[in-house]
Every structure is written in structure tokens, then in C-alpha cells.
mmCIF file of C-alpha atoms and ligand atoms in Angstrom:
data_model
loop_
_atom_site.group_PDB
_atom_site.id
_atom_site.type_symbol
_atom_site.label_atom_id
_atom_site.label_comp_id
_atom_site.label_asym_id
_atom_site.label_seq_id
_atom_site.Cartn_x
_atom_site.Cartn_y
_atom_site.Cartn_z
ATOM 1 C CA UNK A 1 121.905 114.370 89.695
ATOM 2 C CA UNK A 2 118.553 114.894 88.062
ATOM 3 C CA UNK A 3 115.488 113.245 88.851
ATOM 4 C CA UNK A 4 114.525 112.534 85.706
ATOM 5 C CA UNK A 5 114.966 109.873 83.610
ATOM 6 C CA UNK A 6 118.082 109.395 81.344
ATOM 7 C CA UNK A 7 117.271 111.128 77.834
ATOM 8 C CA UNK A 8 115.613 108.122 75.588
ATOM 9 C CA UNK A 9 116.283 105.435 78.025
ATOM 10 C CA UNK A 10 113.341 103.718 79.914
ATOM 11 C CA UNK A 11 115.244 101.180 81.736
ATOM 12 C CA UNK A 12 113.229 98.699 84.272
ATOM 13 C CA UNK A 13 114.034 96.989 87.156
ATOM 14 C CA UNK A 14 111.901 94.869 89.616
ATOM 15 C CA UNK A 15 111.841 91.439 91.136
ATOM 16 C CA UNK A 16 109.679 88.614 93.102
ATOM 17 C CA UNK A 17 111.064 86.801 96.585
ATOM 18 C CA UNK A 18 111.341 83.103 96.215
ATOM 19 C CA UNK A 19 110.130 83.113 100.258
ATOM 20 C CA UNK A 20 106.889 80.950 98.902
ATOM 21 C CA UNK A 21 104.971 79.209 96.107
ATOM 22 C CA UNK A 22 104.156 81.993 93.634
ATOM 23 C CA UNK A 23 100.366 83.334 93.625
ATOM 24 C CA UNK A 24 98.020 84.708 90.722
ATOM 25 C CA UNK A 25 98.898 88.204 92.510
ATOM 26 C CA UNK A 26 102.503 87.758 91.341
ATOM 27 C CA UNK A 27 100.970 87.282 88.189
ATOM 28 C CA UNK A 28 99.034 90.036 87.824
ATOM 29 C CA UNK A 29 100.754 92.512 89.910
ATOM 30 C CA UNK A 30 104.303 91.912 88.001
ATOM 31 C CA UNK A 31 105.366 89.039 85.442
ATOM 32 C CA UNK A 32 102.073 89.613 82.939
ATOM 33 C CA UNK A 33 104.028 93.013 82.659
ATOM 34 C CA UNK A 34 107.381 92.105 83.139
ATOM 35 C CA UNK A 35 106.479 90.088 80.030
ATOM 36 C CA UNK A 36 104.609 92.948 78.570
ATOM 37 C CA UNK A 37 108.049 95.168 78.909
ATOM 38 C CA UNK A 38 111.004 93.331 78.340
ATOM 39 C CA UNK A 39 113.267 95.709 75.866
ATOM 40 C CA UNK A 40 116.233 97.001 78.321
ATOM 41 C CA UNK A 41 114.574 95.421 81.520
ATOM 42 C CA UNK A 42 116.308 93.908 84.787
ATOM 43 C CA UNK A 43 114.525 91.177 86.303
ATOM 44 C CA UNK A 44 115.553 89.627 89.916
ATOM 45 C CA UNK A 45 114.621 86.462 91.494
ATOM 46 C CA UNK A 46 115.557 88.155 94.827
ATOM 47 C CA UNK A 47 116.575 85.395 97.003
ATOM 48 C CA UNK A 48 118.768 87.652 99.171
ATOM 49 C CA UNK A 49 115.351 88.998 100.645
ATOM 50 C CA UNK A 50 114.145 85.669 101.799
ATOM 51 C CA UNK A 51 116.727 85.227 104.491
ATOM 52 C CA UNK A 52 114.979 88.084 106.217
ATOM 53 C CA UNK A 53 112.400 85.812 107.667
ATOM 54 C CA UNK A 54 113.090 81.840 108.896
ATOM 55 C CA UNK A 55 114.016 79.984 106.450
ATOM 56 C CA UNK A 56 114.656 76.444 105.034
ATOM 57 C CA UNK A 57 118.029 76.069 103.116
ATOM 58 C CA UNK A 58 116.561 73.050 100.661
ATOM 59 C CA UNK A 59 113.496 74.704 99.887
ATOM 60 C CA UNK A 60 114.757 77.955 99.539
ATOM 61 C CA UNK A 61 117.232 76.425 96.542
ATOM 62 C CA UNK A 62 114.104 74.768 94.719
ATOM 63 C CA UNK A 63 111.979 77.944 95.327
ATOM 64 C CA UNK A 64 114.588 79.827 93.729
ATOM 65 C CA UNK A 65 114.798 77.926 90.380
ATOM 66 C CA UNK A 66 111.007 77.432 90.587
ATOM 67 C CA UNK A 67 110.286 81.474 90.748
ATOM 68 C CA UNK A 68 113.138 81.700 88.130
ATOM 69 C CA UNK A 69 111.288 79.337 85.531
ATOM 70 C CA UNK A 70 107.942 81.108 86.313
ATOM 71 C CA UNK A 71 109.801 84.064 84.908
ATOM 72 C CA UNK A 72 110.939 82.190 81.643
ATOM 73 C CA UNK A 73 107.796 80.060 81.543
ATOM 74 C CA UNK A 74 105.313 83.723 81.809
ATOM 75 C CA UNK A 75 107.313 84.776 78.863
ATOM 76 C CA UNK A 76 109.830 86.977 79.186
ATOM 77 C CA UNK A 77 112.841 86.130 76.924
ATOM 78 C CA UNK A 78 116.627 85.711 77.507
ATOM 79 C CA UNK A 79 117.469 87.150 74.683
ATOM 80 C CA UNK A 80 115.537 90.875 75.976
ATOM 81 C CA UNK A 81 115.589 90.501 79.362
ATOM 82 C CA UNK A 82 118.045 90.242 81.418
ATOM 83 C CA UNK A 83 116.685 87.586 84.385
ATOM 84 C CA UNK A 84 119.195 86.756 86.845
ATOM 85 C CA UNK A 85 119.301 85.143 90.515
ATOM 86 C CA UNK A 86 120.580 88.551 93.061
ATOM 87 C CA UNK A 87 123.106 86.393 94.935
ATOM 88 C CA UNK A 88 124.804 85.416 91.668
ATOM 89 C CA UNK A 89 125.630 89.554 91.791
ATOM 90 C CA UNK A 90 127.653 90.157 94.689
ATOM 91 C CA UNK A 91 127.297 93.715 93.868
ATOM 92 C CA UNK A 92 123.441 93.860 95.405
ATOM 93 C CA UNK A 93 125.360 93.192 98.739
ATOM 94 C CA UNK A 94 128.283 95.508 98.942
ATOM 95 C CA UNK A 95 125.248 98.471 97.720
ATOM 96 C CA UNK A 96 122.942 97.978 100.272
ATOM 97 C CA UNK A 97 125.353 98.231 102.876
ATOM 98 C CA UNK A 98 126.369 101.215 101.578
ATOM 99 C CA UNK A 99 122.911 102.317 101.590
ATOM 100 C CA UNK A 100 122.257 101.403 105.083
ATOM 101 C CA UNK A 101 125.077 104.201 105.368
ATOM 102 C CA UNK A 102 123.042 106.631 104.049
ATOM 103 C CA UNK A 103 119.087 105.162 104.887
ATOM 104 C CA UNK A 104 118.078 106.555 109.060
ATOM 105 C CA UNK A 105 116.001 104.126 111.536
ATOM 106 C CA UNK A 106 113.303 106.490 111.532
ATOM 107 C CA UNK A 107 112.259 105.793 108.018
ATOM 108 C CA UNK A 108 112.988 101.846 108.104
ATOM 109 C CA UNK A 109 110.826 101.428 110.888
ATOM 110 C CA UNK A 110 108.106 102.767 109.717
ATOM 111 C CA UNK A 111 107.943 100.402 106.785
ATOM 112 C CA UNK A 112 104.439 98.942 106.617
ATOM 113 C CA UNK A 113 106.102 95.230 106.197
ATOM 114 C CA UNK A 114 108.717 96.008 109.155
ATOM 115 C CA UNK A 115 105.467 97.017 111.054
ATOM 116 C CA UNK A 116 103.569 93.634 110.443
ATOM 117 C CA UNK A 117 105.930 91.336 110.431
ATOM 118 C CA UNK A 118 108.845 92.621 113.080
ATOM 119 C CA UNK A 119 109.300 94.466 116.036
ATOM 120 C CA UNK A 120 109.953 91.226 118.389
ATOM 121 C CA UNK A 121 113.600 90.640 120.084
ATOM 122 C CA UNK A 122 114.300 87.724 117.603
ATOM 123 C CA UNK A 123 112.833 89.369 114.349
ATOM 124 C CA UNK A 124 116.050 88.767 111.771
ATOM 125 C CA UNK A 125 118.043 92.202 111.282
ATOM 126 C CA UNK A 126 117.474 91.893 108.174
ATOM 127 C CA UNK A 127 113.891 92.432 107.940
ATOM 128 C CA UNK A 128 114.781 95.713 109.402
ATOM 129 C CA UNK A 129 117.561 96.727 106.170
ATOM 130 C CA UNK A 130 115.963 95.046 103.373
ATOM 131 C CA UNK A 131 114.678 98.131 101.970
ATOM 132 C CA UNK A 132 118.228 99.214 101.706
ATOM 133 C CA UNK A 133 119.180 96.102 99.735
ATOM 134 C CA UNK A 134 116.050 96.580 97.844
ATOM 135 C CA UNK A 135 116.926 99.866 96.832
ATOM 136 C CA UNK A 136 120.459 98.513 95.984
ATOM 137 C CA UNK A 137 118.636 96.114 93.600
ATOM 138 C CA UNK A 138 117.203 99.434 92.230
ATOM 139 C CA UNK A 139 119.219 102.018 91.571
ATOM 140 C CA UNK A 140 122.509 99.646 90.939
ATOM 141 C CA UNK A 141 120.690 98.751 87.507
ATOM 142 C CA UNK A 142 119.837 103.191 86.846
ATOM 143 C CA UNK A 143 115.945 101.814 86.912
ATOM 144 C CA UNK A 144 113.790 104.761 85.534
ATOM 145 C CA UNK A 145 110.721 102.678 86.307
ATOM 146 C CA UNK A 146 109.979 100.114 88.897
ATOM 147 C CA UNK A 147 107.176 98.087 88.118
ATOM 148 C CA UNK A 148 105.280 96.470 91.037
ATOM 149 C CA UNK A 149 102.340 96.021 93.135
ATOM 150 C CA UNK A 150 100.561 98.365 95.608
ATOM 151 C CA UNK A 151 102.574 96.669 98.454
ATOM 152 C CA UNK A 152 105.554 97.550 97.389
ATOM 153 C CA UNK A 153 105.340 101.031 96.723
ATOM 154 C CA UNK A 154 106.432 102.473 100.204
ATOM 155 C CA UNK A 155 109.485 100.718 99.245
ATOM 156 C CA UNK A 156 110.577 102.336 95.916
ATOM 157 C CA UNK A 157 109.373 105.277 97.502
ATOM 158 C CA UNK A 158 112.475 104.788 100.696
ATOM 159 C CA UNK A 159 114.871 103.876 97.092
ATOM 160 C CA UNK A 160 113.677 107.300 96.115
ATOM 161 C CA UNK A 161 114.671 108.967 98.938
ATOM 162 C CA UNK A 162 117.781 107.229 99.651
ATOM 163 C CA UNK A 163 118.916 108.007 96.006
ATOM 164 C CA UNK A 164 118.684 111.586 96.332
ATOM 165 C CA UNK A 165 120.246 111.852 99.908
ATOM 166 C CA UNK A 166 123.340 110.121 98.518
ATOM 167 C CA UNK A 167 123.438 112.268 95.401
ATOM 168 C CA UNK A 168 122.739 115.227 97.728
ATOM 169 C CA UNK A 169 125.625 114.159 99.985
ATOM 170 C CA UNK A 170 128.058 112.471 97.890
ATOM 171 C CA UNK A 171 127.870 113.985 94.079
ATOM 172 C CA UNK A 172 125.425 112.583 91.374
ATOM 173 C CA UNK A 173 125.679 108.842 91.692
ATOM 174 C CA UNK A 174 122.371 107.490 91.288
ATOM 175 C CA UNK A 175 119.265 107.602 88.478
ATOM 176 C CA UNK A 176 116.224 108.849 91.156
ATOM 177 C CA UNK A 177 113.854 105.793 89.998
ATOM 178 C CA UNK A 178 109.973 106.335 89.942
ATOM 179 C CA UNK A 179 107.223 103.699 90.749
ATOM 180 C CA UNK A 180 105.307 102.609 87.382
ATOM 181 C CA UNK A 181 101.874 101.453 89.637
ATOM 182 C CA UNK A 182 100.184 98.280 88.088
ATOM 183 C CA UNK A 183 97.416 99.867 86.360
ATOM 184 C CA UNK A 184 95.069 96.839 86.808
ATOM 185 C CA UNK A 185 95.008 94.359 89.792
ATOM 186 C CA UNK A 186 97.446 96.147 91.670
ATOM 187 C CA UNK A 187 96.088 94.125 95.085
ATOM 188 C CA UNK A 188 94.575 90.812 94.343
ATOM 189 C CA UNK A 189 92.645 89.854 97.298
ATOM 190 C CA UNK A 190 92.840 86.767 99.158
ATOM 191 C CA UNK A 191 89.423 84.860 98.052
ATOM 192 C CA UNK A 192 88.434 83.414 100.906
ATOM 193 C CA UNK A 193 89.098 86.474 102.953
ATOM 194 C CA UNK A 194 89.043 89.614 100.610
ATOM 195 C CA UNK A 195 90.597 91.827 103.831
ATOM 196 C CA UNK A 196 93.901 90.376 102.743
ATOM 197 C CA UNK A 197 95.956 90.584 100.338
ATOM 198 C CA UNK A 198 96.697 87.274 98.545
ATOM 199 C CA UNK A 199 100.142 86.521 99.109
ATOM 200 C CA UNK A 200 102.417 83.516 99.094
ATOM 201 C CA UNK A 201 103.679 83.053 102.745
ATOM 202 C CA UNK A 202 100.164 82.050 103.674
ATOM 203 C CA UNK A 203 100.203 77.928 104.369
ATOM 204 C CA UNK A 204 100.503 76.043 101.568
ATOM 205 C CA UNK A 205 97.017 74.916 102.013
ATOM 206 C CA UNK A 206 95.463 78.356 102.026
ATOM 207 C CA UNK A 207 91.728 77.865 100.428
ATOM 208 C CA UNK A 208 91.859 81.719 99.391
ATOM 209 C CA UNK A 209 95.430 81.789 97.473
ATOM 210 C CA UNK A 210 95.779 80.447 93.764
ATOM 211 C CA UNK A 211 99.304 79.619 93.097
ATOM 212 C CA UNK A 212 100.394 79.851 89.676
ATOM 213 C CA UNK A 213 101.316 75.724 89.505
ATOM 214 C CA UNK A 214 98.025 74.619 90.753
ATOM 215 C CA UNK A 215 96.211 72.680 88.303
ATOM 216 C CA UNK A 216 93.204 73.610 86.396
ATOM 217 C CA UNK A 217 90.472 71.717 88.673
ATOM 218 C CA UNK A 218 92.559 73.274 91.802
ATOM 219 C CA UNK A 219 91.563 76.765 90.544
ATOM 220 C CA UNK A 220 88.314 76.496 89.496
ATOM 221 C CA UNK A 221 87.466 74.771 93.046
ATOM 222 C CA UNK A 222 89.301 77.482 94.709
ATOM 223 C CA UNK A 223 87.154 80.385 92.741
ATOM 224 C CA UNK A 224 83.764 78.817 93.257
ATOM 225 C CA UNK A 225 84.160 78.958 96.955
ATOM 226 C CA UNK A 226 85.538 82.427 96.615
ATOM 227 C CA UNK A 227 83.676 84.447 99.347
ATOM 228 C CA UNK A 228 81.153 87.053 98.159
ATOM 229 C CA UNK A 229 77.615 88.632 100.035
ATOM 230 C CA UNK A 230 74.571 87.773 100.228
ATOM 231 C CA UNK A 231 72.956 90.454 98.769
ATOM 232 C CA UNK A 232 73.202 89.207 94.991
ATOM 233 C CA UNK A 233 73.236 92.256 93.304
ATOM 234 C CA UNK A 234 76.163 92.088 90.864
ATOM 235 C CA UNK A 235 77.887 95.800 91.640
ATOM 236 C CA UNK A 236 81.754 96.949 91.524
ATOM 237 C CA UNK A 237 81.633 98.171 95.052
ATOM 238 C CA UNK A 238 85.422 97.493 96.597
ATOM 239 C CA UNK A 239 84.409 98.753 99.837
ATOM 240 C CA UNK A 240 80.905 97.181 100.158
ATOM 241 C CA UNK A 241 81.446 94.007 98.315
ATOM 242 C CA UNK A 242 85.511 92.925 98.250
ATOM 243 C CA UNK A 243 85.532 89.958 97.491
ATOM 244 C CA UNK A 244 82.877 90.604 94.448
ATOM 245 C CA UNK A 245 85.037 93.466 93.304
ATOM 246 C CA UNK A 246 88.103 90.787 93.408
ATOM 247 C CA UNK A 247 86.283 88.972 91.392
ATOM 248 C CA UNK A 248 85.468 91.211 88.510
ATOM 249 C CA UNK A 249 88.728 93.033 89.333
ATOM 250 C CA UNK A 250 90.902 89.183 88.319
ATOM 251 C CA UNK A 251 88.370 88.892 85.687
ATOM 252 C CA UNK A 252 89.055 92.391 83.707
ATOM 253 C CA UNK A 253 92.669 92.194 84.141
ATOM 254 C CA UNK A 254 92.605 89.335 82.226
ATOM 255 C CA UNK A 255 90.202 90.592 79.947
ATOM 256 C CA UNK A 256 91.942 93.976 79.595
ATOM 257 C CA UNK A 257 87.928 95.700 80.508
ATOM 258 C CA UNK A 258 87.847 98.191 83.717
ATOM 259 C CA UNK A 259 85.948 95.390 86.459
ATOM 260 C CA UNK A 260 82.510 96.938 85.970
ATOM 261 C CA UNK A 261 82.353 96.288 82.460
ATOM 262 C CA UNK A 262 83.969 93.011 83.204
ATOM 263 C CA UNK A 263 81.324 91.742 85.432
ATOM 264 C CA UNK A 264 78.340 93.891 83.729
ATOM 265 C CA UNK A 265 77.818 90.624 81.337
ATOM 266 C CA UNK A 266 76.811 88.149 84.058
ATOM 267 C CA UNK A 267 73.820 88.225 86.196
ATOM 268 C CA UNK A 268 74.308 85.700 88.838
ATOM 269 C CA UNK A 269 77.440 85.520 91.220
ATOM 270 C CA UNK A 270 78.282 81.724 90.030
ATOM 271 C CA UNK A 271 78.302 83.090 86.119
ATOM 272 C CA UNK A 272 80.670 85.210 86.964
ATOM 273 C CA UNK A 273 83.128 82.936 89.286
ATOM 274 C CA UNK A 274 82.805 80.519 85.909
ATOM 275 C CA UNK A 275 84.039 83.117 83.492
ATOM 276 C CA UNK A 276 86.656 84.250 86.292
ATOM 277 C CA UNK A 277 87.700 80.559 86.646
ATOM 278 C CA UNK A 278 88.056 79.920 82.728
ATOM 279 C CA UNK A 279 90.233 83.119 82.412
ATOM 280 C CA UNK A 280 92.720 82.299 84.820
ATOM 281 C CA UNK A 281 92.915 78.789 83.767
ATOM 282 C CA UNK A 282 93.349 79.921 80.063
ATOM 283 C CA UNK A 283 96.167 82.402 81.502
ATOM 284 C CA UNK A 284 97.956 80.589 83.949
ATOM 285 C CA UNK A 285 97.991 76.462 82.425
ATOM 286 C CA UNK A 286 100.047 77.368 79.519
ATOM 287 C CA UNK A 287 103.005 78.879 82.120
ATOM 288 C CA UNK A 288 102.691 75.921 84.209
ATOM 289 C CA UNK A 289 103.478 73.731 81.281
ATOM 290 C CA UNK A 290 106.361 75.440 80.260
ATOM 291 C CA UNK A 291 107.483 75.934 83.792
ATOM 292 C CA UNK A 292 107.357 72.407 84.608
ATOM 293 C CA UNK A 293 109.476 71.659 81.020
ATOM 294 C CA UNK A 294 112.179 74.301 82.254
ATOM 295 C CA UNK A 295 112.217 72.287 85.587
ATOM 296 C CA UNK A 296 113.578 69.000 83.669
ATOM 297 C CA UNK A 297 116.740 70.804 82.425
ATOM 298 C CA UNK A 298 117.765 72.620 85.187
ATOM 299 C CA UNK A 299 121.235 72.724 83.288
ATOM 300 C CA UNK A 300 120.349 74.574 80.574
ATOM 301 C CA UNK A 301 117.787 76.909 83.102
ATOM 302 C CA UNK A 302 121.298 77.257 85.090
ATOM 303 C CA UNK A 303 122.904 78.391 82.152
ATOM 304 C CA UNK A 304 120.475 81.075 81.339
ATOM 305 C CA UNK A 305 120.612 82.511 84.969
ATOM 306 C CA UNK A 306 124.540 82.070 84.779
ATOM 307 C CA UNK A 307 124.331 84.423 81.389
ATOM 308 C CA UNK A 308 121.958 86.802 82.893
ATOM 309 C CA UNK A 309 123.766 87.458 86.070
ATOM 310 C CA UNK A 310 127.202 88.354 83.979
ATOM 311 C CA UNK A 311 124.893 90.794 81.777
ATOM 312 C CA UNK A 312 123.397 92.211 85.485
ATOM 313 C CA UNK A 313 127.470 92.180 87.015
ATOM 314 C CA UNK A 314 128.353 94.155 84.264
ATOM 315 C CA UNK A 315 126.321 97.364 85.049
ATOM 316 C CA UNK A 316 126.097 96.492 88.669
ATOM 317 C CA UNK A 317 129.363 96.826 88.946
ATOM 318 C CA UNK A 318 129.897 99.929 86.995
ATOM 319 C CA UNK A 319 127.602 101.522 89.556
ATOM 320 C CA UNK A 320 128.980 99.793 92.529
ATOM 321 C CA UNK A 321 132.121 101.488 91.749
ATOM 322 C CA UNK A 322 130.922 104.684 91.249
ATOM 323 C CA UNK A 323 129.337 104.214 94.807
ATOM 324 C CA UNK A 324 132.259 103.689 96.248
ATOM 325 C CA UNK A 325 133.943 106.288 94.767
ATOM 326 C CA UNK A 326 131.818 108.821 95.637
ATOM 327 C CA UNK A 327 131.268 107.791 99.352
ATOM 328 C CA UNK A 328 134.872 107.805 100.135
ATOM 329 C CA UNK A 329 136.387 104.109 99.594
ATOM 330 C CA UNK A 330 139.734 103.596 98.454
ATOM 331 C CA UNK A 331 141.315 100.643 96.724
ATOM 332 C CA UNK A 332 142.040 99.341 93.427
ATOM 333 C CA UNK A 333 138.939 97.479 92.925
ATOM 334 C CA UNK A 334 136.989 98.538 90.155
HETATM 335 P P1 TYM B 1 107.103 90.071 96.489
HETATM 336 O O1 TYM B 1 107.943 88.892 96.174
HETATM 337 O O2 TYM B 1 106.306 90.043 97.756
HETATM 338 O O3 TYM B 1 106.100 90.325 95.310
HETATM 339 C C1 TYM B 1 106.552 90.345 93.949
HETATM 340 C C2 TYM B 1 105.674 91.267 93.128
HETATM 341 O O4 TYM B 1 104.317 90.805 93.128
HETATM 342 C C3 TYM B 1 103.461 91.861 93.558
HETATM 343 N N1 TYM B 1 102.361 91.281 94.340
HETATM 344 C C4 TYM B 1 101.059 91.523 94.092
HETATM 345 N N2 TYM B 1 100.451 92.274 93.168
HETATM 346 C C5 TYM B 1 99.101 92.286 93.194
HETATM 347 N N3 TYM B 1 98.346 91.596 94.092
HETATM 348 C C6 TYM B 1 98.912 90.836 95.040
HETATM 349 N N4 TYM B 1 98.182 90.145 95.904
HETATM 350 C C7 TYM B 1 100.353 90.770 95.071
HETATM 351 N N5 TYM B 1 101.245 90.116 95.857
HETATM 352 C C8 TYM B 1 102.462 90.452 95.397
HETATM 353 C C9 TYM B 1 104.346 92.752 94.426
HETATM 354 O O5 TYM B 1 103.850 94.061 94.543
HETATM 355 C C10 TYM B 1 105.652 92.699 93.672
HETATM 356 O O6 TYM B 1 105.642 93.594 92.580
HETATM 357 N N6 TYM B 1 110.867 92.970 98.019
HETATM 358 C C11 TYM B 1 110.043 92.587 96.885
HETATM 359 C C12 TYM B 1 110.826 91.948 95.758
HETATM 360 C C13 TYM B 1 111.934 92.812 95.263
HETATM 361 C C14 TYM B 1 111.819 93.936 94.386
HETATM 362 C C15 TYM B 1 113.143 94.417 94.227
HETATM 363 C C16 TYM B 1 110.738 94.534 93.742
HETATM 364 C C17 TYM B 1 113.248 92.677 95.585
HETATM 365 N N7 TYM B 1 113.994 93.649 94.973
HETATM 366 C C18 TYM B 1 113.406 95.557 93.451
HETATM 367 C C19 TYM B 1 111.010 95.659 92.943
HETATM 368 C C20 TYM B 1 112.327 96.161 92.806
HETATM 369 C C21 TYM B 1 109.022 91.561 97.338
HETATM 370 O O7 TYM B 1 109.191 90.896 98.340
HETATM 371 O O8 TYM B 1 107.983 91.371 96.460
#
């Protein structure tokens, strides 16, 4: 199989774990563009991958609507997209394993996020394979382009590799999928320490982590007691001055400037956490509203999951079957 992309086709694929309450980084890093690219795109509230670390069943069901909404309420639209839950797909399942087949310990275990997070007797197997189910999510949908955040790029990078093994191995199978990096804001930092990234499994409470449903005076408070220096010259220095740079950096994605020229109109550090503050209120109150409107019908936001999984099941399961196929299973399925 070639690696390149199907002729005229620039299909997308990528998704957000409901494992926590969605932060401005999952704003930035992927629904702004999986709203900006929504013509023959896959979106996946990937619940699946939030078994791989302890878990609550009741929260885990809310979370999952919740993220779901925030996809609907940032934009993207049912009748483009196709936006679907990953267990409603049984497909995602029966792939990875197969990939597991085909992915070797030596690369899973050098994951960055295995690395951090696993590695102790009672880590969850699963932490250990998601990247194979990952890469099912990937390559069962013949993504050309994977759009996410720096974090995740080792990751499309093991769906990469795994796609071409099996196609090496097995016959052409698989569309090789390529990363398409965020091209602004790719790592929001964590504001009140800029060494991290911001990320939603820190406590709910976190004073550096804007979640997209905080309220307006919740952000602003949070970005005026963003950490900085104290050296008060206003420079885009990411290695010198993080949590500056974050600053500006939040502030020109918004903007659509490069962060210099975003923070070049502002000469004092609290001008510039103002303007910061009023652009991600302007960007993020809307969604909440319409998120919180989608969260009192939960039938019909049911109903538009139910209709994007059977859109997802139908080329899932085209795929699946020429997976199977090709790897050696027999039976009348598919
Ligand atoms: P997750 O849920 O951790 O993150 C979802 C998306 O948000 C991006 N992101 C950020 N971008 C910028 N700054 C940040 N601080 C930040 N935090 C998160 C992530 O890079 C990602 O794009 N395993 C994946 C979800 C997934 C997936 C997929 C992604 C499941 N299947 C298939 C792509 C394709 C995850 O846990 O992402």
C-alpha cells in the first residue's frame, strides 16, 4: 500500500478522552480545528481510552456526553462531521487487538505517556495497548491526516508504523496516516506552572487549568494570577519566560497573530493578561452556552451520537473486514 494519501481525498480523523473536565488546551490544540475542518472528518469521543487509568463508572457516563456536546457546542456540525461515541463502534475493539498482533513491547513501552504514568505492578494493561486501539481509531476510518496536539504525536507516529508493518506483512490494508501538527498552541501551558502542560486529569481545583465550562469571572481570575517573571520586560522568550510566552502564545491563537506580534501591543504584564482574559472569554462563553443547551436534551444529543456511530460502523467495518481478511481470519462475518 502507498503511503500517500488517497488521490483527492483528505479524510480526518482524531478524538479527545472523556478521562476529565475539558481544558482551553483541548480547545486550542483540537476542536477550534476540528471545527475549522469538518468536510469528510471522523471525530471520536474516545471513551474506550479512559478505562486505561481508574475510573468512576457514573462520571465517566456524564463526562462522555459532556465532551460529546463540547464537540457540537465548539461547532462542528452533524450534518459534515461525523461525531460519534468509540464504544458505540465495536469495530475500534476487534482492530486494536488485531493491532496488538502486529505492534512489539519495545515500541509501546517507550511511549512518553506509558513512561509517566505506568510502569507499577497495578498500572491497568491497558495503558500499556492503548496506542494500538488508538491506532485502530486511526487507520479503521483511512485518516490521511490526524489532527492533534504536540502530546500526541509519538502516538500517530506508533499508528504510522503499525500501518505499514501490517501492509508489509499482510497485503495493502491500511491508508499510512500522517500527523497534521497544530500550527498554533500546539502545548498550552499550565498557568500557574508553565513546566506543564495544561491538561485535564489535574484536580478539579487546579488554579493553573481553564476548563472550557468555567464561567467568565472563573477565567479571568484564573489568568490574572497566571505566573510570569519578575523581570517585566514584555519578550516572546519560551525558554526564558514560559509562562509569558503562554500568555501571548493563548492570546495569538485566538487572535490568529504569531505571539510576538500578539503581545507587541501591550506594555505591562497585567495589559496583556486583560486582553488574554477577554479573548478566551469571547471564545470559550458562547460554547458553554450551547453546551449547557445540548445538556437539557440529552435525547435528541443521543440521537445525534446514535446517527454518527452508524455513519462511523459503516466504514469501520468495511476496514475491519478487510483486516481480518488479510491477517488470516475465517468466518462469514463481514
Ligand atoms: P487527549 O484527550 O489527552 O487530548 C485531546 C486533544 O487535545 C490536545 N491537547 C492539547 N493541545 C494543546 N495544549 C494542551 N495543553 C493540550 N492538551 C491536550 C491533544 O493533543 C489531543 O489532540 N488518546 C488521545 C485521544 C484519541 C485520539 C484518537 C487522538 C483517541 N483516539 C485518534 C487522535 C486520533 C488523548 O488522550 O487525547
Amino acid at each position: 500500500m502507498t503511503t500517500h494519501p488517497l488521490p483527492g481525498r483528505d479524510r480526518l480523523l482524531s478524538g479527545i478522552t472523556p478521562s476529565g473536565s475539558l481544558t482551553l488546551g483541548n480547545y486550542l490544540g483540537a476542536l477550534r480545528r476540528f471545527r475549522d475542518a469538518q468536510d469528510d472528518a471522523f471525530y471520536v469521543v474516545a471513551n474506550l481510552h479512559a478505562l486505561t487509568t481508574a475510573h468512576d463508572p457514573t462520571p465517566l457516563r456524564e463526562r462522555t456526553m459532556s465532551t460529546a456536546a463540547l464537540f457540537f457546542a465548539s461547532g462542528l456540525d452533524p450534518d459534515r462531521a461525523t461525531v460519534f461515541v468509540q464504544s458505540d463502534v465495536p469495530a475500534h475493539v476487534e482492530l486494536g487487538y488485531l493491532l496488538e498482533c502486529v505492534a512489539y513491547v519495545g515500541e509501546l513501552g517507550r511511549m512518553i505517556q506509558f513512561k509517566e504514568k505506568g510502569g507499577q505492578p497495578r498500572t491497568r494493561a491497558s495503558l500499556f495497548t492503548y496506542p494500538c486501539l488508538m491506532a485502530a481509531d486511526i487507520l479503521l476510518y483511512e485518516a490521511v491526516r490526524v489532527p492533534v496536539g504536540g502530546d500526541q504525536s509519538q502516538h500517530v507516529e506508533l499508528a504510522r508504523d503499525v500501518a505499514i508493518r501490517f501492509n508489509g506483512l499482510y497485503g495493502p490494508t491500511f491508508v499510512v496516516p500522517e500527523l497534521a501538527a497544530a500550527p498554533a498552541a500546539a502545548r498550552v501551558r499550565d498557568l500557574a506552572d508553565p513546566a506543564r502542560k495544561m491538561s485535564k486529569s489535574a484536580p478539579d481545583d487546579a488554579a493553573g487549568v481553564i476548563r472550557m465550562l468555567d464561567r467568565p469571572d472563573v477565567i479571568r481570575r484564573k489568568i490574572q494570577r497566571a505566573v510570569t517573571d519578575g523581570d517585566g520586560r514584555m519578550v516572546y522568550d519560551p525558554d526564558a519566560k514560559p509562562g509569558l510566552a503562554n500568555l501571548a502564545e493563548i492570546l495569538g491563537a485566538l487572535t490568529g497573530q504569531a505571539p510576538a506580534e500578539a503581545m507587541s501591543g501591550y506594555g505591562r504584564y497585567g495589559d496583556l493578561k486583560s486582553a488574554c482574559a477577554d479573548a478566551v472569554v469571547d471564545a470559550l462563553d458562547p460554547v458553554r452556552r450551547r453546551h449547557d443547551q445540548l445538556m437539557g436534551d440529552v435525547d435528541e444529543l443521543t440521537a445525534l451520537l446514535a446517527r454518527g456511530a452508524q455513519r462511523a460502523a459503516e466504514v469501520a467495518d468495511r476496514t475491519l473486514g478487510r483486516a481480518r481478511a488479510a491477517i488470516g481470519l475465517v468466518g462469514a462475518r463481514r
